[in-house]
Coordinates of C-alpha atoms in Angstrom, one line a residue:
X1 CA -3.1 3.0 -21.2
X2 CA -2.5 5.0 -24.3
X3 CA 1.2 5.2 -25.4
X4 CA 1.7 8.9 -25.4
X5 CA 4.5 10.9 -23.8
X6 CA 4.3 14.0 -21.6
X7 CA 5.4 17.4 -22.8
X8 CA 4.4 20.4 -20.7
X9 CA 0.7 20.6 -19.8
X10 CA -0.3 19.0 -23.1
X11 CA 0.7 15.7 -24.5
X12 CA 1.3 15.2 -28.2
X13 CA -1.1 13.2 -30.2
X14 CA -0.9 9.4 -29.7
X15 CA 1.7 7.7 -31.7
X16 CA -0.5 4.7 -32.5
X17 CA -1.8 5.6 -35.9
X18 CA -5.0 3.6 -35.7
X19 CA -6.5 5.6 -32.7
X20 CA -7.6 8.6 -34.8
X21 CA -9.2 6.5 -37.6
X22 CA -11.0 4.3 -35.0
X23 CA -12.3 7.4 -33.2
X24 CA -13.4 8.9 -36.5
X25 CA -15.1 5.7 -37.6
X26 CA -17.1 5.5 -34.3
X27 CA -18.0 9.2 -34.6
X28 CA -19.1 8.7 -38.1
X29 CA -21.3 5.8 -37.3
X30 CA -22.9 7.7 -34.4
X31 CA -23.5 10.7 -36.7
X32 CA -25.3 8.5 -39.2
X33 CA -27.5 7.2 -36.5
X34 CA -28.3 10.7 -35.3
X35 CA -28.9 12.0 -38.7
X36 CA -31.5 9.4 -39.4
X37 CA -33.8 10.8 -36.7
X38 CA -36.5 13.3 -37.3
X39 CA -35.7 15.7 -34.4
X40 CA -33.6 18.7 -35.5
X41 CA -31.5 18.7 -32.2
X42 CA -30.4 15.1 -32.9
X43 CA -29.6 16.0 -36.6
X44 CA -27.5 18.9 -35.4
X45 CA -25.7 16.6 -33.0
X46 CA -25.1 14.2 -35.8
X47 CA -23.6 17.0 -37.9
X48 CA -21.3 18.1 -35.1
X49 CA -20.2 14.4 -34.7
X50 CA -19.6 14.2 -38.5
X51 CA -17.3 17.3 -38.3
X52 CA -15.5 15.7 -35.4
X53 CA -15.1 12.5 -37.4
X54 CA -13.6 14.6 -40.3
X55 CA -11.1 16.2 -38.0
X56 CA -10.0 12.9 -36.5
X57 CA -9.6 11.3 -40.0
X58 CA -7.6 14.2 -41.1
X59 CA -5.6 14.2 -37.9
X60 CA -4.6 10.6 -38.4
X61 CA -3.3 11.4 -41.9
X62 CA -1.4 14.4 -40.6
X63 CA 0.0 12.4 -37.6
X64 CA 1.5 9.9 -40.1
X65 CA 3.1 12.8 -42.0
X66 CA 4.5 14.2 -38.7
X67 CA 5.9 10.8 -37.8
X68 CA 8.2 10.7 -40.8
X69 CA 11.9 10.8 -40.1
X70 CA 14.0 13.7 -41.0
X71 CA 15.1 13.8 -44.6
X72 CA 12.2 11.6 -45.6
X73 CA 11.9 11.3 -49.4
X74 CA 8.9 9.8 -51.2
X75 CA 9.3 6.4 -52.8
X76 CA 10.3 6.9 -56.4
X77 CA 8.6 4.7 -58.8
X78 CA 11.2 2.6 -60.5
X79 CA 10.1 1.9 -64.0
X80 CA 11.9 0.5 -67.0
X81 CA 10.8 2.5 -69.9
X82 CA 10.9 0.9 -73.3
X83 CA 12.9 2.3 -76.2
X84 CA 11.6 5.5 -77.7
X85 CA 9.9 5.2 -81.1
X86 CA 11.7 6.0 -84.2
X87 CA 9.4 8.7 -85.3
X88 CA 10.5 12.1 -83.9
X89 CA 6.9 13.2 -83.2
X90 CA 6.1 10.1 -81.3
X91 CA 9.4 10.2 -79.4
X92 CA 8.7 13.8 -78.2
X93 CA 5.1 12.9 -77.1
X94 CA 6.4 9.9 -75.2
X95 CA 9.0 11.9 -73.4
X96 CA 6.4 14.6 -72.5
X97 CA 4.2 11.9 -71.0
X98 CA 7.1 10.4 -69.0
X99 CA 8.0 13.8 -67.6
X100 CA 4.3 14.5 -66.7
X101 CA 4.2 11.2 -65.0
X102 CA 7.4 11.9 -63.1
X103 CA 5.8 15.2 -61.8
X104 CA 2.8 13.4 -60.6
X105 CA 4.9 10.7 -58.9
X106 CA 6.9 13.4 -57.1
X107 CA 3.8 14.8 -55.4
X108 CA 3.2 13.8 -51.9
X109 CA -0.5 13.2 -52.1
X110 CA -0.8 11.9 -48.6
X111 CA 1.0 14.7 -46.8
X112 CA 0.2 17.7 -49.0
X113 CA -3.4 17.1 -50.4
X114 CA -5.3 14.3 -48.7
X115 CA -5.8 16.0 -45.3
X116 CA -7.1 19.2 -47.0
X117 CA -9.4 17.2 -49.3
X118 CA -10.8 15.3 -46.3
X119 CA -11.3 18.5 -44.4
X120 CA -13.0 20.4 -47.2
X121 CA -15.3 17.4 -48.2
X122 CA -16.4 16.6 -44.7
X123 CA -17.0 20.1 -43.5
X124 CA -18.7 21.0 -46.8
X125 CA -21.2 18.2 -46.1
X126 CA -21.6 19.5 -42.5
X127 CA -22.2 23.1 -43.8
X128 CA -24.8 22.1 -46.4
X129 CA -26.6 19.9 -43.8
X130 CA -26.8 22.8 -41.3
X131 CA -28.2 25.1 -43.9
X132 CA -30.7 22.5 -45.3
X133 CA -32.0 21.5 -41.8
X134 CA -32.5 25.0 -40.6
X135 CA -34.3 26.0 -43.8
X136 CA -37.0 23.2 -43.3
X137 CA -40.3 25.2 -42.7
X138 CA -42.3 24.6 -39.6
X139 CA -39.7 23.0 -37.2
X140 CA -39.8 26.1 -34.9
X141 CA -43.5 25.4 -34.3
X142 CA -43.2 21.7 -33.8
X143 CA -42.5 20.3 -30.3
X144 CA -39.9 17.5 -30.3
X145 CA -40.5 14.2 -28.5
X146 CA -39.4 14.1 -24.9
X147 CA -37.1 11.1 -25.5
X148 CA -35.0 13.4 -27.7
X149 CA -34.1 15.6 -24.7
X150 CA -33.4 12.4 -22.6
X151 CA -31.1 10.9 -25.2
X152 CA -29.1 14.2 -25.7
X153 CA -28.7 14.9 -22.0
X154 CA -27.6 11.3 -21.2
X155 CA -25.1 11.5 -24.1
X156 CA -23.6 14.6 -22.6
X157 CA -21.9 12.9 -19.7
X158 CA -19.8 10.4 -21.7
X159 CA -19.0 13.2 -24.2
X160 CA -17.6 15.3 -21.3
X161 CA -15.5 12.5 -20.2
X162 CA -14.1 11.8 -23.7
X163 CA -13.5 15.5 -24.3
X164 CA -11.4 15.8 -21.0
X165 CA -9.5 12.7 -21.9
X166 CA -8.7 13.9 -25.4
X167 CA -8.0 17.5 -24.3
X168 CA -4.4 16.5 -23.3
X169 CA -3.6 15.4 -26.9
X170 CA -2.2 18.2 -28.9
X171 CA -0.3 18.2 -32.1
X172 CA 1.9 21.2 -31.0
X173 CA 0.9 24.9 -30.9
X174 CA -2.4 24.4 -32.5
X175 CA -5.7 23.3 -31.0
X176 CA -5.9 19.7 -29.6
X177 CA -8.0 16.9 -31.0
X178 CA -10.1 17.2 -27.8
X179 CA -11.4 20.6 -29.1
X180 CA -13.2 18.6 -31.8
X181 CA -15.6 17.4 -29.1
X182 CA -16.5 21.0 -27.9
X183 CA -19.0 21.5 -30.7
X184 CA -20.7 18.1 -30.1
X185 CA -20.8 18.9 -26.4
X186 CA -22.5 22.2 -27.1
X187 CA -25.0 20.6 -29.5
X188 CA -25.8 17.8 -26.9
X189 CA -26.2 20.0 -23.9
X190 CA -27.9 22.9 -25.5
X191 CA -30.0 20.8 -27.9
X192 CA -31.0 18.6 -24.9
X193 CA -32.1 21.5 -22.8
X194 CA -33.9 23.2 -25.7
X195 CA -35.7 19.9 -26.5
X196 CA -36.7 19.5 -22.9
X197 CA -38.4 23.0 -22.8
X198 CA -39.9 22.6 -26.3
X199 CA -41.3 19.2 -25.4
X200 CA -43.1 20.9 -22.5
X201 CA -44.8 23.4 -24.8
X202 CA -42.2 26.2 -24.6
X203 CA -41.6 26.4 -28.4
X204 CA -39.5 29.6 -28.0
X205 CA -36.7 27.2 -26.8
X206 CA -36.3 25.9 -30.4
X207 CA -34.6 29.1 -31.2
X208 CA -31.5 27.9 -29.2
X209 CA -31.0 25.4 -32.1
X210 CA -30.2 28.4 -34.4
X211 CA -27.2 29.2 -32.1
X212 CA -26.1 25.5 -32.2
X213 CA -26.3 25.4 -36.0
X214 CA -24.5 28.7 -36.3
X215 CA -21.5 27.5 -34.2
X216 CA -21.4 24.2 -36.2
X217 CA -21.6 26.1 -39.5
X218 CA -18.9 28.7 -38.4
X219 CA -16.5 25.9 -37.4
X220 CA -17.1 24.2 -40.8
X221 CA -16.5 27.4 -42.7
X222 CA -13.3 28.0 -40.8
X223 CA -12.0 24.5 -41.6
X224 CA -12.8 24.9 -45.3
X225 CA -11.0 28.2 -45.5
X226 CA -8.0 26.9 -43.7
X227 CA -7.8 24.0 -46.0
X228 CA -8.2 26.3 -49.0
X229 CA -5.5 28.6 -47.7
X230 CA -3.0 25.7 -47.5
X231 CA -3.0 25.7 -51.3
X232 CA -1.4 29.1 -51.4
X233 CA 0.9 28.8 -48.4
X234 CA 4.2 26.9 -47.9
X235 CA 3.6 23.8 -45.9
X236 CA 7.0 23.7 -44.2
X237 CA 8.7 20.6 -42.7
X238 CA 6.6 17.5 -42.2
X239 CA 7.2 17.6 -38.4
X240 CA 5.3 20.9 -38.1
X241 CA 2.3 20.0 -40.3
X242 CA -1.1 21.0 -38.8
X243 CA -4.5 19.5 -39.4
X244 CA -6.7 22.0 -41.2
X245 CA -9.8 20.2 -39.9
X246 CA -9.1 21.3 -36.3
X247 CA -11.1 24.6 -36.0
X248 CA -9.8 27.3 -33.7
X249 CA -13.3 28.6 -33.0
X250 CA -14.0 25.6 -30.8
X251 CA -11.3 26.7 -28.4
X252 CA -13.5 29.7 -27.6
X253 CA -16.3 27.3 -26.4
X254 CA -15.2 27.0 -22.7
X255 CA -16.7 27.8 -19.4
X256 CA -14.7 30.9 -18.9
X257 CA -14.8 34.6 -20.1
X258 CA -12.5 35.4 -22.9
X259 CA -9.5 37.6 -22.0
X260 CA -7.6 40.0 -24.4
X261 CA -4.3 38.1 -23.8
X262 CA -6.0 34.9 -24.9
X263 CA -7.4 36.6 -28.0
X264 CA -4.0 37.9 -29.0
X265 CA -2.5 34.5 -28.5
X266 CA -5.3 32.9 -30.4
X267 CA -4.8 35.3 -33.4
X268 CA -1.0 34.6 -33.3
X269 CA -1.4 30.9 -33.1
X270 CA -4.3 30.6 -35.6
X271 CA -3.3 33.0 -38.2
X272 CA 0.2 34.3 -37.3
X273 CA -1.0 37.8 -36.4
X274 CA 1.2 39.2 -33.6
X275 CA -0.6 42.2 -32.3
X276 CA 2.3 43.1 -30.0
X277 CA 4.5 43.9 -33.1
X278 CA 1.9 45.9 -34.9
X279 CA 2.9 49.6 -35.2
X280 CA -0.6 50.5 -36.1
X281 CA -1.9 49.2 -32.8
X282 CA 0.9 50.9 -30.9
X283 CA 0.1 54.2 -32.6
X284 CA -3.5 53.8 -31.9
X285 CA -2.7 53.0 -28.2
X286 CA -0.7 56.3 -28.0
X287 CA -3.2 58.4 -29.8
X288 CA -6.4 56.9 -28.3
X289 CA -6.6 59.3 -25.4
X290 CA -6.0 62.7 -27.2
X291 CA -8.1 61.5 -30.1
X292 CA -10.9 60.5 -27.9
X293 CA -10.8 63.8 -26.0
X294 CA -10.8 65.7 -29.3
X295 CA -13.7 63.8 -30.6
X296 CA -15.7 64.5 -27.4
X297 CA -14.9 68.2 -27.7
X298 CA -16.1 68.2 -31.3
X299 CA -19.2 66.4 -30.3
X300 CA -19.9 68.9 -27.4
X301 CA -19.3 71.9 -29.7
X302 CA -21.5 70.3 -32.4
X303 CA -24.4 70.7 -29.9
X304 CA -24.0 74.5 -30.5
X305 CA -25.0 74.2 -34.1
X306 CA -28.6 73.7 -35.2
X307 CA -29.8 73.1 -38.8
X308 CA -33.4 73.7 -39.4
X309 CA -35.4 72.6 -42.5
X310 CA -38.0 74.6 -44.4
X311 CA -40.8 73.2 -42.2
X312 CA -38.9 73.9 -38.9
X313 CA -38.2 76.6 -36.5
X314 CA -36.6 76.7 -33.1
X315 CA -36.9 78.5 -29.8
X316 CA -33.3 79.3 -28.7
X317 CA -32.6 79.2 -25.0
X318 CA -29.7 80.8 -23.3
X319 CA -29.0 79.5 -19.7
X320 CA -32.6 78.2 -19.7
X321 CA -34.2 81.4 -20.8
X322 CA -35.9 81.7 -24.2
X323 CA -34.3 84.5 -26.0
X324 CA -35.4 84.2 -29.7
X325 CA -37.3 82.3 -32.3
X326 CA -35.3 81.4 -35.4
X327 CA -36.5 80.2 -38.7
X328 CA -35.1 77.7 -41.2
X329 CA -31.4 77.7 -41.8
X330 CA -28.0 77.3 -40.0
X331 CA -27.9 78.7 -36.4
X332 CA -25.2 78.9 -33.8
X333 CA -25.8 79.2 -30.1
X334 CA -24.3 78.2 -26.8
X335 CA -23.5 74.5 -26.5
X336 CA -25.5 72.2 -24.3
X337 CA -26.2 72.6 -21.3
X338 CA -25.5 76.4 -21.6
X339 CA -27.9 76.7 -24.4
X340 CA -30.1 74.7 -26.7
X341 CA -32.6 75.0 -29.5
X342 CA -36.1 73.6 -29.1
X343 CA -37.4 72.6 -32.5
X344 CA -41.0 73.6 -33.4
X345 CA -43.0 72.8 -36.5
X346 CA -43.5 75.6 -39.0
X347 CA -46.6 75.5 -41.2
X348 CA -47.1 71.7 -40.9
X349 CA -50.8 70.8 -41.1
X350 CA -52.3 68.0 -39.0
X351 CA -55.7 66.4 -39.7
X352 CA -57.1 65.0 -36.5
X353 CA -60.2 62.8 -36.4
X354 CA -62.4 63.3 -33.3
X355 CA -63.1 59.9 -32.0
X356 CA -62.3 58.1 -28.8
X357 CA -60.6 54.7 -28.7
X358 CA -62.5 51.7 -27.5
X359 CA -59.6 49.4 -28.2
X360 CA -57.0 48.5 -25.7
X361 CA -53.5 50.0 -26.3
X362 CA -54.7 52.8 -28.4
X363 CA -54.6 50.9 -31.6
X364 CA -57.5 52.9 -33.0
X365 CA -55.6 56.1 -32.4
X366 CA -52.7 54.7 -34.4
X367 CA -55.1 53.7 -37.3
X368 CA -56.7 57.1 -37.3
X369 CA -53.3 58.8 -37.3
X370 CA -52.2 56.8 -40.2
X371 CA -55.4 57.5 -42.0
X372 CA -55.0 61.2 -41.5
X373 CA -51.5 61.0 -42.8
X374 CA -52.6 59.3 -45.9
X375 CA -55.3 61.8 -46.5
X376 CA -52.9 64.7 -46.0
X377 CA -50.0 63.3 -48.2
X378 CA -52.2 61.7 -50.8
X379 CA -49.9 58.6 -50.6
X380 CA -52.6 56.2 -52.0
X381 CA -52.3 55.5 -55.7
X382 CA -55.2 55.7 -58.3
X383 CA -55.0 51.9 -58.9
X384 CA -54.2 50.9 -55.3
X385 CA -56.7 49.1 -53.1
X386 CA -58.0 51.6 -50.6
X387 CA -57.4 51.0 -46.9
X388 CA -60.3 50.2 -44.5
X389 CA -60.0 53.7 -43.1
X390 CA -60.8 55.2 -46.5
X391 CA -64.2 53.6 -46.5
X392 CA -66.7 56.5 -46.7
X393 CA -69.9 54.5 -47.3
X394 CA -72.3 55.3 -44.5
X395 CA -73.3 51.6 -44.1
X396 CA -69.8 50.5 -43.8
X397 CA -67.4 50.4 -40.8
X398 CA -65.3 53.5 -40.5
X399 CA -62.9 53.9 -37.5
X400 CA -63.0 57.7 -37.7
X401 CA -66.7 57.9 -36.7
X402 CA -68.0 58.6 -33.2
X403 CA -71.5 57.7 -32.0
X404 CA -73.7 60.1 -30.1
X405 CA -77.2 60.0 -28.6
X406 CA -79.6 62.7 -29.8
X407 CA -83.2 63.4 -29.0
X408 CA -85.8 62.5 -31.6
X409 CA -89.6 62.1 -32.0
X410 CA -91.4 59.0 -33.2
X411 CA -95.1 59.8 -33.8
X412 CA -96.3 61.2 -30.5
X413 CA -93.6 59.7 -28.4
X414 CA -90.2 61.3 -27.5
X415 CA -87.0 59.2 -27.6
X416 CA -83.3 59.0 -28.5
X417 CA -81.5 58.1 -31.6
X418 CA -77.9 57.2 -32.3
X419 CA -76.0 59.0 -35.0
X420 CA -72.5 58.6 -36.2
X421 CA -70.4 61.7 -36.8
X422 CA -67.2 61.7 -38.9
X423 CA -65.5 65.0 -37.9
X424 CA -61.9 66.1 -38.4
X425 CA -60.1 69.0 -37.0
X426 CA -57.2 70.5 -39.1
X427 CA -54.8 72.4 -37.0
X428 CA -51.1 73.6 -36.9
X429 CA -48.8 75.5 -34.6
X430 CA -49.4 79.2 -34.7
X431 CA -47.2 81.1 -37.1
X432 CA -46.1 83.9 -34.8
X433 CA -43.3 83.7 -32.3
X434 CA -45.6 83.8 -29.4
X435 CA -47.4 80.8 -30.7
X436 CA -44.1 79.0 -31.2
X437 CA -43.1 79.6 -27.6
X438 CA -46.5 78.6 -26.3
X439 CA -46.3 75.4 -28.4
X440 CA -42.9 74.6 -26.7
X441 CA -43.9 75.4 -23.1
X442 CA -47.7 75.3 -23.1
X443 CA -48.6 71.8 -24.3
X444 CA -47.0 68.4 -24.5
X445 CA -49.7 66.7 -26.5
X446 CA -51.7 69.2 -28.7
X447 CA -53.7 66.4 -30.4
X448 CA -55.0 65.1 -27.1
X449 CA -56.0 68.6 -26.0
X450 CA -57.9 69.3 -29.3
X451 CA -59.6 65.8 -29.2
X452 CA -60.7 66.4 -25.6
X453 CA -62.2 69.9 -26.2
X454 CA -63.8 68.9 -29.5
X455 CA -65.4 65.9 -27.8
X456 CA -66.9 68.0 -25.0
X457 CA -68.3 70.5 -27.6
X458 CA -69.8 67.6 -29.7
X459 CA -71.5 66.1 -26.6
X460 CA -72.8 69.5 -25.5
X461 CA -74.1 70.2 -29.1
X462 CA -75.9 66.8 -29.6
X463 CA -77.4 66.8 -26.1
X464 CA -79.1 70.1 -26.8
X465 CA -80.4 69.3 -30.3
X466 CA -82.9 67.0 -31.9
X467 CA -82.4 64.7 -34.9
X468 CA -84.6 66.8 -37.1
X469 CA -82.7 70.0 -36.1
X470 CA -79.4 68.2 -36.8
X471 CA -80.4 66.9 -40.2
X472 CA -81.8 70.3 -41.2
X473 CA -79.1 72.4 -39.8
X474 CA -76.9 74.5 -42.1
X475 CA -73.7 72.5 -42.4
X476 CA -71.4 75.6 -43.2
X477 CA -72.8 77.6 -40.3
X478 CA -72.2 74.6 -37.9
X479 CA -68.6 74.3 -39.1
X480 CA -67.8 77.9 -38.7
X481 CA -69.3 78.1 -35.3
X482 CA -67.7 74.9 -34.1
X483 CA -64.2 76.1 -35.3
X484 CA -64.5 79.5 -33.6
X485 CA -65.6 77.9 -30.3
X486 CA -62.9 75.3 -30.5
X487 CA -60.2 77.9 -31.2
X488 CA -61.4 80.0 -28.2
X489 CA -61.2 76.9 -25.9
X490 CA -57.8 75.9 -27.1
X491 CA -56.4 79.3 -26.9
X492 CA -57.4 79.5 -23.2
X493 CA -54.8 76.8 -22.5
X494 CA -52.0 78.9 -24.2
X495 CA -51.0 75.9 -26.2
X496 CA -50.0 77.9 -29.4
X497 CA -52.4 75.9 -31.5
X498 CA -54.3 77.4 -34.5
X499 CA -57.4 75.6 -35.7
X500 CA -57.3 75.9 -39.5
X501 CA -60.5 74.1 -40.4
X502 CA -63.2 71.7 -39.2
X503 CA -64.2 69.0 -41.8
X504 CA -67.5 67.2 -41.3
X505 CA -67.3 64.1 -43.5
X506 CA -70.7 62.6 -42.6
X507 CA -73.5 62.6 -40.1
X508 CA -75.7 59.5 -40.5
X509 CA -77.3 56.6 -38.5
X510 CA -74.8 54.0 -37.2
X511 CA -73.9 51.1 -39.4
X512 CA -75.9 48.7 -37.3
X513 CA -79.0 50.6 -37.9
X514 CA -78.2 50.7 -41.6
X515 CA -77.7 47.0 -41.7
X516 CA -81.0 46.4 -39.9
X517 CA -82.8 48.8 -42.4
X518 CA -81.3 46.8 -45.3
X519 CA -82.5 43.6 -43.7
X520 CA -86.1 45.0 -43.4
X521 CA -86.0 46.1 -47.1
X522 CA -84.8 42.6 -48.1
X523 CA -87.6 41.0 -46.0
X524 CA -90.2 43.3 -47.8
X525 CA -88.9 42.3 -51.2
X526 CA -88.9 38.6 -50.2
X527 CA -92.5 38.8 -48.9
X528 CA -93.7 40.5 -52.1
X529 CA -92.1 37.9 -54.2
X530 CA -93.7 35.1 -52.2
X531 CA -97.1 36.8 -52.5
X532 CA -96.8 37.2 -56.3
X533 CA -95.8 33.6 -56.6
X534 CA -98.8 32.4 -54.5
X535 CA -101.2 34.5 -56.7
X536 CA -99.7 32.9 -59.8
X537 CA -100.3 29.4 -58.4
X538 CA -103.9 30.3 -57.5
X539 CA -104.6 31.6 -61.0
X540 CA -103.3 28.5 -62.5
X541 CA -105.4 26.2 -60.3
X542 CA -108.5 28.2 -61.0
X543 CA -108.0 27.9 -64.8
X544 CA -107.5 24.2 -64.6
X545 CA -110.6 23.7 -62.5
X546 CA -112.8 25.8 -64.9
X547 CA -111.5 23.7 -67.8
X548 CA -112.4 20.4 -66.1
X549 CA -115.8 21.7 -65.1
X550 CA -116.5 22.8 -68.7
X551 CA -115.5 19.5 -70.1
X552 CA -117.7 17.6 -67.7
X553 CA -120.8 19.8 -68.5
X554 CA -120.3 19.4 -72.2
X555 CA -120.0 15.5 -71.8
X556 CA -123.2 15.5 -69.8
X557 CA -125.0 17.5 -72.3
X558 CA -124.0 15.3 -75.1
X559 CA -125.0 12.2 -73.3
X560 CA -128.4 13.7 -72.6
X561 CA -129.0 14.8 -76.2
X562 CA -128.0 11.2 -77.3
X563 CA -130.5 9.6 -74.9
X564 CA -133.2 11.9 -75.9
X565 CA -132.7 11.2 -79.6
X566 CA -132.7 7.5 -78.9
X567 CA -135.9 7.8 -76.9
X568 CA -137.6 9.9 -79.7
X569 CA -136.5 7.3 -82.3
X570 CA -138.0 4.4 -80.2
X571 CA -141.2 6.4 -79.7
X572 CA -141.5 7.0 -83.5
X573 CA -140.9 3.2 -84.1
X574 CA -143.6 2.4 -81.6
X575 CA -146.1 4.7 -83.2
X576 CA -145.4 3.2 -86.7
X577 CA -145.7 -0.3 -85.4
X578 CA -149.1 0.5 -83.7
X579 CA -150.4 2.0 -86.9
X580 CA -149.2 -1.0 -89.0
X581 CA -150.9 -3.4 -86.5
X582 CA -154.2 -1.6 -86.8
X583 CA -154.0 -1.5 -90.6
X584 CA -153.0 -5.3 -91.1
X585 CA -152.5 -7.4 -88.1
X586 CA -151.6 -10.6 -89.9
X587 CA -149.1 -9.0 -92.2
X588 CA -147.6 -7.0 -89.5
X589 CA -147.2 -10.1 -87.3
X590 CA -145.8 -12.2 -90.1
X591 CA -143.4 -9.5 -91.1
X592 CA -142.4 -9.0 -87.5
X593 CA -141.9 -12.7 -87.2
X594 CA -139.7 -12.8 -90.3
X595 CA -137.7 -9.9 -89.1
X596 CA -137.0 -11.5 -85.7
X597 CA -136.2 -14.9 -87.4
X598 CA -133.8 -13.2 -89.7
X599 CA -132.1 -11.4 -86.8
X600 CA -132.0 -14.7 -84.9
X601 CA -130.6 -16.5 -87.9
X602 CA -127.8 -13.9 -88.3
X603 CA -126.5 -14.7 -84.8
X604 CA -126.9 -18.5 -85.0
X605 CA -125.0 -21.4 -86.6
X606 CA -127.5 -23.2 -89.0
X607 CA -127.7 -26.9 -90.0
X608 CA -130.2 -27.4 -92.9
X609 CA -131.6 -30.9 -93.7
X610 CA -133.5 -31.5 -96.9
X611 CA -136.7 -33.4 -96.2
X612 CA -136.6 -35.0 -99.6
X613 CA -133.6 -37.2 -98.8
X614 CA -134.1 -40.8 -97.9
X615 CA -134.2 -41.3 -94.2
X616 CA -132.1 -44.4 -94.4
X617 CA -129.4 -42.7 -96.4
X618 CA -129.4 -39.3 -94.7
X619 CA -126.1 -38.3 -92.9
X620 CA -125.0 -35.4 -90.8
X621 CA -121.8 -33.7 -91.5
X622 CA -120.4 -32.6 -88.2
X623 CA -117.2 -31.0 -89.5
X624 CA -116.7 -27.4 -88.6
X625 CA -118.1 -25.0 -91.0
X626 CA -115.4 -22.9 -92.6
X627 CA -117.7 -20.2 -93.7
X628 CA -119.3 -17.6 -91.4
X629 CA -122.5 -17.9 -89.4
X630 CA -125.7 -18.1 -91.5
X631 CA -124.0 -19.8 -94.5
X632 CA -125.9 -22.6 -96.1
X633 CA -124.4 -26.0 -96.2

């Protein structure tokens, strides 16, 4: 059992000095383990444990100070100073250093400074950690692992037990050390539930961690501010010292609704603000009722005053009956509900594109309304990128266009064509008083009325016309006739609307047909290019073939001429040999024999033996002949 004594419903902090450092050390170790995880919920729980460890460390220091006996005086440092130097300057400097050291020795570092330093350092790390973790991008869209929720929820049960056990420890009038576990309890329970939902795919539950981080950060800021304020406030006796690392905000985290009495007591205990002694609050309490009634009377009387701008007018009602139409300026009438002024536009022009929304939720109507506003106000700059609604190319998508079927002729056949029409109606509320009253009581949505009537007129017009008639129609005549008919139809509803103009931006085939036409044109161009390329290749092949044929014919002709020449030469030689044979057969034969022998000898290797040599001494030299064939040895 812990050795503490009972004092009312709360017991003072344990008198054993090592309990708080031990609890702080365990919380510090657990915080390091939690901070090493990747899940943000665990990291926030680690930061809350780090804040609790800071509070327990500081509480241990403050408890030592509170345990000091009455009249405690810090230990004076007994020192034997050497003799002062003989030089006057050195003696003065030595004395100044000794006095400075005596001042430092007189400071109670443990009781006056160390708890505040611990509170500021620990909570500053917590605050920076919260800000850094919450600024990491992408954690809202990342589901945490399921074991994170299991760990956090399981850790909640022992944390509740420890918090209830430590809730009875109180240093006095301030918050108890058990309140330090309220922030870790919140981070464990809320973080565990949020992680459980986020792990199942409900990523919106990650937003709960913003609340957990905000509570931890607020407690850290309060502790830092309280520690900083101690520098400018008298500390008082040591028995009444308070731990600056015990945040008062954690006392609000309880399973009960806050009550005004508790709030007043919290302000008195935390910051010394006693609301019961404030004359300002007492005066406000006495003057609240008459002041509130006076303010309500002024607010009710202010409903009798109407200020109209230059583009406004109003229909004034008295007991529910319209009595007048007033222009711009300050007007006074009966207050509500006896009278009222219904505001009406005065001279404001509205461009309205005639198109029917095919998108759910009326998004197209919103786009068209914004496009008309841009056109009317000229808000687009000269160098700005134009919006999609400003695309006026007939082959592009334009949300202000409506498609209609129209009769047409293709050759001898009758059919239908689709045309897109970009038509806008410019209208305003009628300038006269009757128009203003009709606008107030005759129509609640003038734009819808004009759009419906203009749509019916366009359908009727295109169903009774052909495409040729439409393209050849006088545009000015069509606009004037359409405007007059539309004004007559709208006036029949007594809506107080004046059709100022009808603007026909374009009448053309739909963008799909234009795209198909462009595709056909591109296909024709591609086919022409392919045809020209094929013709070029054919011409190249034909030229190459003609060149090869001409070369072959010329070679054949050359060979024929060569053979004919050779035959003619052989024939002439034969005739000459025949004539020589008839003229002298012996000579011709001998000459022919010599000719053939000479030719044979030119192609043979000769060995010549002299017949005059002695047959017994004759030798044959079989060494290879170095000279050419036919040489004589």
